[in-house]
CSV table of C-alpha atoms and ligand atoms in Angstrom, one decimal:
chain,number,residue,atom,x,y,z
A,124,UNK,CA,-82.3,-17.2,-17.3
A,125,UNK,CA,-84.7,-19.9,-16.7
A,126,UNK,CA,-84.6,-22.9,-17.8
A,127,UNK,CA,-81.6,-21.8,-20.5
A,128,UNK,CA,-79.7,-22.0,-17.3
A,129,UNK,CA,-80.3,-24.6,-14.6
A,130,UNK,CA,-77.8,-24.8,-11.7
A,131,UNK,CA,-79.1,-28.1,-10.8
A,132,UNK,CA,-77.5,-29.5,-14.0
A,133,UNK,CA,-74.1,-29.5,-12.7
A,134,UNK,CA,-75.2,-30.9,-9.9
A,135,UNK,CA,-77.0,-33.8,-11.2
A,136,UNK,CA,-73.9,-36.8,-10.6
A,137,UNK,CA,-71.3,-37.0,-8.1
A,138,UNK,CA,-69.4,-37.4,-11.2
A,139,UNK,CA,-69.6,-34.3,-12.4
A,140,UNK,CA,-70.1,-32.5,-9.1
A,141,UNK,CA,-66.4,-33.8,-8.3
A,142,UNK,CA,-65.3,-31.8,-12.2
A,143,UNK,CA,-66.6,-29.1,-11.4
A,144,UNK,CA,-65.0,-28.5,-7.7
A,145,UNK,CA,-63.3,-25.1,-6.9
A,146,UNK,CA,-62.0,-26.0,-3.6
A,147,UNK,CA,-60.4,-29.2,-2.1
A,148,UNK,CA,-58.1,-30.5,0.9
A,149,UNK,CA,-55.0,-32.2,0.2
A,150,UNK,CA,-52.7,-33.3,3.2
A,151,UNK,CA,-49.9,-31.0,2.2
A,152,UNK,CA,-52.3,-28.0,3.1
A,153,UNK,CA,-52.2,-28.9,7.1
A,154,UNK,CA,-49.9,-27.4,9.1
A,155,UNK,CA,-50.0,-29.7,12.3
A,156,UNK,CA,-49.5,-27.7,15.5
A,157,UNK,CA,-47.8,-29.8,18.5
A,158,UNK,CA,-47.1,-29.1,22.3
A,159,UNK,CA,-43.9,-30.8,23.5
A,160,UNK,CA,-43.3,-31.3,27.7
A,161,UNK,CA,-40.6,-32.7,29.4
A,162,UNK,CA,-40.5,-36.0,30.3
A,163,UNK,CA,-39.8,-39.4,29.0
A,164,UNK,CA,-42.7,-41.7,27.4
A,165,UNK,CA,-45.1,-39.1,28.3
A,166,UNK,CA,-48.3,-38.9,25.6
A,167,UNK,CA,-51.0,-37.2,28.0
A,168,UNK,CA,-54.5,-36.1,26.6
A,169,UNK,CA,-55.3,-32.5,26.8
A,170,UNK,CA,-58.6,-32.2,29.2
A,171,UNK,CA,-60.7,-29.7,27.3
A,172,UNK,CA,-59.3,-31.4,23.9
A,173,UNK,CA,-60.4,-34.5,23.2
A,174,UNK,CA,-57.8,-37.0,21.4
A,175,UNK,CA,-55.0,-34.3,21.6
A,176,UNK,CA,-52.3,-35.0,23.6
A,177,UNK,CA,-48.8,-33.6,24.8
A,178,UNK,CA,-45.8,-35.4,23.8
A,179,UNK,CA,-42.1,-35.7,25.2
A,180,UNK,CA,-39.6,-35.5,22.8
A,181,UNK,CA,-39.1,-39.0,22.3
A,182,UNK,CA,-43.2,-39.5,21.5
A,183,UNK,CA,-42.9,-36.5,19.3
A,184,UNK,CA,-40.4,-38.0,17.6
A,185,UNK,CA,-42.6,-41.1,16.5
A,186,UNK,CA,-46.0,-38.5,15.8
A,187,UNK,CA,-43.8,-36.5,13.4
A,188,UNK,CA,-42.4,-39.4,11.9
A,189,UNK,CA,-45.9,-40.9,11.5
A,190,UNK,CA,-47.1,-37.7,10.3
A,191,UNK,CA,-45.0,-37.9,7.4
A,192,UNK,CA,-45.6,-40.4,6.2
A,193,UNK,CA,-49.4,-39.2,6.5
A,194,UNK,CA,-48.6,-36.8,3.9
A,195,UNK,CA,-48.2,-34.1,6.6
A,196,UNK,CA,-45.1,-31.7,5.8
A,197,UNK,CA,-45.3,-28.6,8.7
A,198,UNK,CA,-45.7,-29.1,11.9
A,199,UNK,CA,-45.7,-26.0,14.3
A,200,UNK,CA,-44.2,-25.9,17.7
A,201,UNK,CA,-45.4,-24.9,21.5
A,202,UNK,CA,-43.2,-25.7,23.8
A,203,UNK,CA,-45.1,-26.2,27.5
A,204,UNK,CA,-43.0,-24.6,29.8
A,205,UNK,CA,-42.6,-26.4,33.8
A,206,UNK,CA,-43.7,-23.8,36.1
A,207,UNK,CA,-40.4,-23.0,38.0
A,208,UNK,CA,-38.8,-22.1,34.5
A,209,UNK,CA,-41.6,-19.0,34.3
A,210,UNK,CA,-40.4,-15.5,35.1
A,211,UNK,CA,-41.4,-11.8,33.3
A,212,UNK,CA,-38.3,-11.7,31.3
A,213,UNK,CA,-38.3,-14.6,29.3
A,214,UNK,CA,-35.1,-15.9,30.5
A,215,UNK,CA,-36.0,-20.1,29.7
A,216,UNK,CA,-37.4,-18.7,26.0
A,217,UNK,CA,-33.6,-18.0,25.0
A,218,UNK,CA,-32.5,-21.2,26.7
A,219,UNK,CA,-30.3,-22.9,23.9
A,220,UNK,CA,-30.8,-25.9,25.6
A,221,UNK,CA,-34.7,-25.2,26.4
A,222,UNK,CA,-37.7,-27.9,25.6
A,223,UNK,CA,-38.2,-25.9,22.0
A,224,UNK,CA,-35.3,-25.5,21.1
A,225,UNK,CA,-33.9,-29.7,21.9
A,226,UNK,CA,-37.6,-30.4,20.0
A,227,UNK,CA,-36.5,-28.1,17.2
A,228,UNK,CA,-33.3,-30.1,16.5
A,229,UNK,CA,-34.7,-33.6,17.8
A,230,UNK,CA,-37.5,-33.5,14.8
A,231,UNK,CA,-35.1,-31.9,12.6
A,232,UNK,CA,-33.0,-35.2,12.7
A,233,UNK,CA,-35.5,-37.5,12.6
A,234,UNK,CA,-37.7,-36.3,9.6
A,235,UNK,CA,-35.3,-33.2,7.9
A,236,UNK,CA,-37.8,-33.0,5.1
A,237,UNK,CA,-40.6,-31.8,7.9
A,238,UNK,CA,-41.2,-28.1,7.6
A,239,UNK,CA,-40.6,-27.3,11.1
A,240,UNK,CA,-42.6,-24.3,12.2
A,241,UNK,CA,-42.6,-22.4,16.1
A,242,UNK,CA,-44.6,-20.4,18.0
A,243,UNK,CA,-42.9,-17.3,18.9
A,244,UNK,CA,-44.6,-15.2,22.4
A,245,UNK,CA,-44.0,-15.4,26.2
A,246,UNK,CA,-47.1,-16.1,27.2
A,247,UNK,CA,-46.0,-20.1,27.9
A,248,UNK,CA,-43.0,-18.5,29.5
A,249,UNK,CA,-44.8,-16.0,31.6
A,250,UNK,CA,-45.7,-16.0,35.2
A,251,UNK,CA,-47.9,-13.5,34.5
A,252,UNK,CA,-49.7,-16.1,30.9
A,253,UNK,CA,-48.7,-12.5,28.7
A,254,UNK,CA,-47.5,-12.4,25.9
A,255,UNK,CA,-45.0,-9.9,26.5
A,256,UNK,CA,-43.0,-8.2,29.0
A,257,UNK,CA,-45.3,-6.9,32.4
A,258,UNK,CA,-45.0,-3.8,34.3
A,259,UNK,CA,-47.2,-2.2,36.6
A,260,UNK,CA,-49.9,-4.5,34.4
A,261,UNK,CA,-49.1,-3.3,31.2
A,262,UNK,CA,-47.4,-5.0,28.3
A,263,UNK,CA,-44.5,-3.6,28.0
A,264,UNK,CA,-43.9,-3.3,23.5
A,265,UNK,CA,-40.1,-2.7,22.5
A,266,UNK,CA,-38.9,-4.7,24.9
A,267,UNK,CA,-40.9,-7.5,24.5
A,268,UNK,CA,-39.5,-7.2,21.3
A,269,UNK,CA,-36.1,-7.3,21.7
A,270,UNK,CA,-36.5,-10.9,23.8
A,271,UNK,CA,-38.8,-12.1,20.8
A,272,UNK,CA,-36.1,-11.5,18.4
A,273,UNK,CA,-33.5,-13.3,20.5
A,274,UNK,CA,-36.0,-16.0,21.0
A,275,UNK,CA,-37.0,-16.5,17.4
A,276,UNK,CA,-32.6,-16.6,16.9
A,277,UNK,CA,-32.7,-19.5,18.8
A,278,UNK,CA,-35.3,-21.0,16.9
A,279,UNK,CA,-33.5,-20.4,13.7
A,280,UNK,CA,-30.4,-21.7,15.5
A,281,UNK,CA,-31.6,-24.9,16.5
A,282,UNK,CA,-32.8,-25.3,13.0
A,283,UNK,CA,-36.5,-23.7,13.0
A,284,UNK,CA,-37.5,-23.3,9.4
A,285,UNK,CA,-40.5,-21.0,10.1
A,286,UNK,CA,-40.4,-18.3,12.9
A,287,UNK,CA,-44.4,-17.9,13.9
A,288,UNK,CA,-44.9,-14.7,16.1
A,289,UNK,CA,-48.1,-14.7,17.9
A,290,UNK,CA,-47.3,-12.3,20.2
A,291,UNK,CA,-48.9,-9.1,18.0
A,292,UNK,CA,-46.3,-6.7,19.5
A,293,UNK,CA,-45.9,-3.7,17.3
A,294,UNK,CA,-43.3,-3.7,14.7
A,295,UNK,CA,-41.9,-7.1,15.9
A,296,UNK,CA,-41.5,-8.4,12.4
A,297,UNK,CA,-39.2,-5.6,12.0
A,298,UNK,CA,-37.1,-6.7,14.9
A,299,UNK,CA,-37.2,-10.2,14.2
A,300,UNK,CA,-36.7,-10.0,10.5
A,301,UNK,CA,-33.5,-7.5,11.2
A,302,UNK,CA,-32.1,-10.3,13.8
A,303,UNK,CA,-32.2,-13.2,11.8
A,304,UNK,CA,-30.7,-11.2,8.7
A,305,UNK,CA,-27.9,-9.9,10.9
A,306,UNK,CA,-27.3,-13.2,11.7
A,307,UNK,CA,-27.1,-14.9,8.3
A,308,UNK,CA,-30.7,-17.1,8.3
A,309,UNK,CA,-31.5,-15.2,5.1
A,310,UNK,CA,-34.0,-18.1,4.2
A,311,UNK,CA,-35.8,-18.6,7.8
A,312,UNK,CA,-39.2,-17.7,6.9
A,313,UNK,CA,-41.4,-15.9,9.1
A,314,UNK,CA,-45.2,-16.4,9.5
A,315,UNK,CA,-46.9,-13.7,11.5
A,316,UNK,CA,-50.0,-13.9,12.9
A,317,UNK,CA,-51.2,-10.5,11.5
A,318,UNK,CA,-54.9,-10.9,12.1
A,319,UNK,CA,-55.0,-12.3,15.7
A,320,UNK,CA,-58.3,-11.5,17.4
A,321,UNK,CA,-58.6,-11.7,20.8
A,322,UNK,CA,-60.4,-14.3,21.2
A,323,UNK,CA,-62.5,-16.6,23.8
A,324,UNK,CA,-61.6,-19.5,21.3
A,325,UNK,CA,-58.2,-20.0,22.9
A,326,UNK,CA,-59.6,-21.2,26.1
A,327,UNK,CA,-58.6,-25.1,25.7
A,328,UNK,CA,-55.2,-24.0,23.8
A,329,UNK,CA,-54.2,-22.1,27.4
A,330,UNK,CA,-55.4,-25.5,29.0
A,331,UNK,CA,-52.8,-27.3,26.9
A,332,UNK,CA,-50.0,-25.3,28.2
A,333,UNK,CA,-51.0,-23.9,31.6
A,334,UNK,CA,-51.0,-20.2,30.3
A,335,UNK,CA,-54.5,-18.4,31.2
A,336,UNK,CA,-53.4,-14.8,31.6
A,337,UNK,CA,-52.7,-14.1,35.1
A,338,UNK,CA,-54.5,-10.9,35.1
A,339,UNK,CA,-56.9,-8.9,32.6
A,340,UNK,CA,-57.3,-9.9,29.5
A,341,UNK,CA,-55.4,-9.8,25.9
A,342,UNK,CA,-57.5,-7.1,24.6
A,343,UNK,CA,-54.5,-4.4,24.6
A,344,UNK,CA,-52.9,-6.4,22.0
A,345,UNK,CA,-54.5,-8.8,20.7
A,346,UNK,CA,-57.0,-6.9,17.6
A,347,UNK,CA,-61.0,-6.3,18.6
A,348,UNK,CA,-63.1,-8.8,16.7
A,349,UNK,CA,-65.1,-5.9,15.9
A,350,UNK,CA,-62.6,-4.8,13.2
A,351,UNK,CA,-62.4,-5.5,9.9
A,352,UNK,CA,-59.7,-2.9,8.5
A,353,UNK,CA,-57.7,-3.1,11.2
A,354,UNK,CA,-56.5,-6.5,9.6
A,355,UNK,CA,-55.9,-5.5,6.5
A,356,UNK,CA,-53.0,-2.5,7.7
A,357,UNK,CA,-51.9,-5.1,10.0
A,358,UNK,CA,-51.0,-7.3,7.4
A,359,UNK,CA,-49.9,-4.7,4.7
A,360,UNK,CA,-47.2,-3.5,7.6
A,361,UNK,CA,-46.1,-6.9,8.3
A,362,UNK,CA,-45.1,-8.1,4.6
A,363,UNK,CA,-43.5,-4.6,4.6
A,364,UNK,CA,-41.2,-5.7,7.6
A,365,UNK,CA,-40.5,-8.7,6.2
A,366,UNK,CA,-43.2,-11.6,7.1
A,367,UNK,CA,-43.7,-14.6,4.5
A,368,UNK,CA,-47.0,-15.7,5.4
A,369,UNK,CA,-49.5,-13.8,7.0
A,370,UNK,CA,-51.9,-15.7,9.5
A,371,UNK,CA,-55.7,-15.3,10.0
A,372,UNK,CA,-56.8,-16.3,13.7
A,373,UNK,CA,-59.2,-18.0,15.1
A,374,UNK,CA,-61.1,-19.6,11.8
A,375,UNK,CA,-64.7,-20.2,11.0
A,376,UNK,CA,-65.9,-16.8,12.6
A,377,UNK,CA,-63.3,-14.6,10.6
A,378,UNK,CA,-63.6,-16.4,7.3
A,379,UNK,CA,-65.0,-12.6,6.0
A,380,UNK,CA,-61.0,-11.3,7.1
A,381,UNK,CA,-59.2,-14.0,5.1
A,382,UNK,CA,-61.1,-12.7,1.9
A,383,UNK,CA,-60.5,-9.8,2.7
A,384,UNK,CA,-56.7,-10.2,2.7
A,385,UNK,CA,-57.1,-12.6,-0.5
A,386,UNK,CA,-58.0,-9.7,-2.0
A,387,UNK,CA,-56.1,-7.1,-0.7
A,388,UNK,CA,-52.2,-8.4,-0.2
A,389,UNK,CA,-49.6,-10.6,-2.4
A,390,UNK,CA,-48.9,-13.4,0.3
A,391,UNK,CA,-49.4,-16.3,0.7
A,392,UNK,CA,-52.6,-16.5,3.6
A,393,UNK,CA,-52.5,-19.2,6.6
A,394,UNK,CA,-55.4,-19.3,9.1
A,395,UNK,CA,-55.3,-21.2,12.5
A,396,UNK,CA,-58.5,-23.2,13.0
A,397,UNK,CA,-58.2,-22.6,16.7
A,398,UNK,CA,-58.2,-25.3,20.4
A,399,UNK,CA,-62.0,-24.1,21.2
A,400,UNK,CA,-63.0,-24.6,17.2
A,401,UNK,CA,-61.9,-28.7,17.8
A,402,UNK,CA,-63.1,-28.7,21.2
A,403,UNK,CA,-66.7,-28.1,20.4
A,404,UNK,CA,-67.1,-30.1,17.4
A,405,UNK,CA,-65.6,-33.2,19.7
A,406,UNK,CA,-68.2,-32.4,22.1
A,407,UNK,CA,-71.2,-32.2,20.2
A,408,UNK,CA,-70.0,-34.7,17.9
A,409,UNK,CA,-70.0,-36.9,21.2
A,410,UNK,CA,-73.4,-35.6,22.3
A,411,UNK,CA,-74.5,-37.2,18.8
A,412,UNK,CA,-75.6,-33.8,17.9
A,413,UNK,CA,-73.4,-33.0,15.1
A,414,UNK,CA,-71.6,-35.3,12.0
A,415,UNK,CA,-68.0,-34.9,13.2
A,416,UNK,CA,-66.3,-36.3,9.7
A,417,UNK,CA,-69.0,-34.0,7.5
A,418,UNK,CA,-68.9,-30.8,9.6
A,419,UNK,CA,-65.1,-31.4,10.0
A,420,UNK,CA,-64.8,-31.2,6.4
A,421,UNK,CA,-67.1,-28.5,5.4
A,422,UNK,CA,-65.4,-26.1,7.6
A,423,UNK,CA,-61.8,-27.2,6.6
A,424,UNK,CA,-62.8,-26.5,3.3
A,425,UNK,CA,-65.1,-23.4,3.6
A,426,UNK,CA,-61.1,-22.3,4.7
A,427,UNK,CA,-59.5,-22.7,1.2
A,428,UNK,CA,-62.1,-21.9,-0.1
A,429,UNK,CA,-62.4,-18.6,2.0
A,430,UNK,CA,-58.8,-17.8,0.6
A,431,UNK,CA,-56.3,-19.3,2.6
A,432,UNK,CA,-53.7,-21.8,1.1
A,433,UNK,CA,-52.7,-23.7,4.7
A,434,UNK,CA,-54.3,-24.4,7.9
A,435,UNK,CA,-53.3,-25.3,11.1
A,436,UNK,CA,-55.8,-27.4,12.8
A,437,UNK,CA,-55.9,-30.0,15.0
A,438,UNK,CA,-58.0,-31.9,12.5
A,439,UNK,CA,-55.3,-32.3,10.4
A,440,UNK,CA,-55.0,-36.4,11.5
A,441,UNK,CA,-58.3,-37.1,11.1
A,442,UNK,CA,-58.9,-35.1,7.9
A,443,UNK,CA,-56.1,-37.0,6.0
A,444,UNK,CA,-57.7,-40.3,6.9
A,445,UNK,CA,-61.0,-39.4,5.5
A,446,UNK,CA,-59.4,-38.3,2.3
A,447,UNK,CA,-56.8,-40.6,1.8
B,299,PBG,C1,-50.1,-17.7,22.4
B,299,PBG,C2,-51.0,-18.4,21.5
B,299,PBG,C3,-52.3,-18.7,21.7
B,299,PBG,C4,-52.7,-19.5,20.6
B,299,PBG,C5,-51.6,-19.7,19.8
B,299,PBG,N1,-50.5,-19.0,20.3
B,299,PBG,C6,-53.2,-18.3,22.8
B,299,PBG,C7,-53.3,-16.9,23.2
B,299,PBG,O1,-53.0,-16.0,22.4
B,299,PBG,O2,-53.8,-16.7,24.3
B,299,PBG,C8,-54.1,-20.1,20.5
B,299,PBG,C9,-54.2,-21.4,19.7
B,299,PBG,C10,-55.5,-22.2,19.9
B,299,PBG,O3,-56.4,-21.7,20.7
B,299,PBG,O4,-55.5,-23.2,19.4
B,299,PBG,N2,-49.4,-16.6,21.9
């Protein structure tokens, strides 16, 4: 009650301000998400993402390297797949010798240490930008999943610490988790995106890879970002089949769902601060309109402090050099 309690007094020194703080960024809480292409020497800027770029293998090789010693310790993968490699079956997805799967081992040799992370879906591999399997325009579920699992094998093969499914297939955890225990990767963790919304945020992310859906929309898979709930069972099935982390996606505008999940599951929560997230700050940062460091940071931290103990964000670089 008045004045016996005064909120102001806490907040009186930067001192004590900095004491008294609940929620903080560290580097180690970044999961750094890269998209490899062929080629040699290639480090080209991504159009609608300003200051992100695509590497070749031997570049990424130098980014990972310098983004260890940034304090960065996960990276995750997306492989961008040349166009005559596309089909509806996701033939170059399994490729042993496929962009991922060299990029996989190539990183794994260079930093070992680096928690190496990929992005499991066909949609880079699609001719049709789906996620999954198409006929007669539908997405087809089961068998989508039996390709996923084979693909995340590979992964795990080629040395993949951290199988991340974004695909949001029905009961692909299952299939994936059953695969790589079959197989003996007993401790290849795998992070699913649970709570994936479908989303008008991805819009500079398909940029990056070439991967627009060719027709329609994600909506019959991806979750309605009317939902709430819907989340939460998502989640709750996938730690039951076997997922490690479960992932919140896009960010900022579904803060409400990772609280949610905080509260309602044992797992450890990531969220994915998304391409069309980083694309607007960068452009009204540029217009002069908005703080880019300040905002940056406020959001980044309204994350953790939102629940989620890791984010993948294509801040991650230029958060670390603010705090460090
Ligand atoms: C594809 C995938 C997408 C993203 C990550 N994995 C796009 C999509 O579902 O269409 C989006 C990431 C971003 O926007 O940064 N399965």
């Amino acid at each position: 009650m008045y004045p016996l309690n005064r909120h102001r007094r806490l907040r009186s020194k930067e001192s004590l301000r900095n004491l008294v703080r609940e929620s903080t960024i560290h580097p180690h809480d970044f999961i750094v998400p890269l998209f490899l292409v062929e080629g040699k020497n290639v480090k080209e800027e991504i159009s609608s993402m300003p200051d992100y770029y695509r590497y070749s293998l031997d570049n990424i090789c130098k980014e990972v390297k310098d983004l260890w010693k940034l304090g960065v310790q996960a990276v995750l993968l997306f492989a961008k797949v040349p166009e005559n490699l596309k089909d509806n079956s996701g033939t170059e997805a399994l490729n042993t010798d496929g962009l991922m799967q060299r990029g996989i081992k190539e990183i794994k040799n260079v930093v070992p240490e680096m928690t190496i992370m990929t992005d499991v879906a066909l949609d880079p591999y699609s001719i049709y930008g789906h996620d999954g399997i198409v006929e007669n325009k539908v997405i087809i579920n089961d068998k989508t999943n039996e390709i996923l699992s084979k693909m995340a094998l590979s992964h795990a093969i080629a040395g993949a610490d951290v199988i991340a499914p974004s695909d949001m297939m029905d009961g692909r955890i299952l299939s994936i988790r059953n695969t790589l225990e079959k197989n003996g990767f007993h401790n290849t963790a795998i992070m699913s995106y649970s709570a994936k919304y479908a989303s008008s945020f991805y819009g500079p992310f398909r940029d990056a890879l070439d991967s627009k859906p060719g027709f329609g929309d994600k909506k019959t898979y991806q979750m309605d970002f009317c939902n709430r709930f819907d989340a939460v069972s998502e989640a709750k099935l996938d730690i039951s089949e076997g997922a490690d982390i479960i992932m919140v996606k896009p960010g900022i505008s579904y803060l409400d769902i990772v609280r949610e999940l905080k509260n309602s599951i044992d797992a450890p929560i990531a969220i994915y601060q998304v391409s069309g997230e980083y694309s607007m700050l960068k452009a009204a940062s540029k217009q002069g309109w908005l703080d880019h460091d300040q905002v940056m940071m406020e959001q980044l931290v309204s994350m953790k402090r939102a629940g989620s103990s890791m984010i993948a964000s294509y801040f991650a670089k230029d958060a670390i050099k603010l705090i460090s």
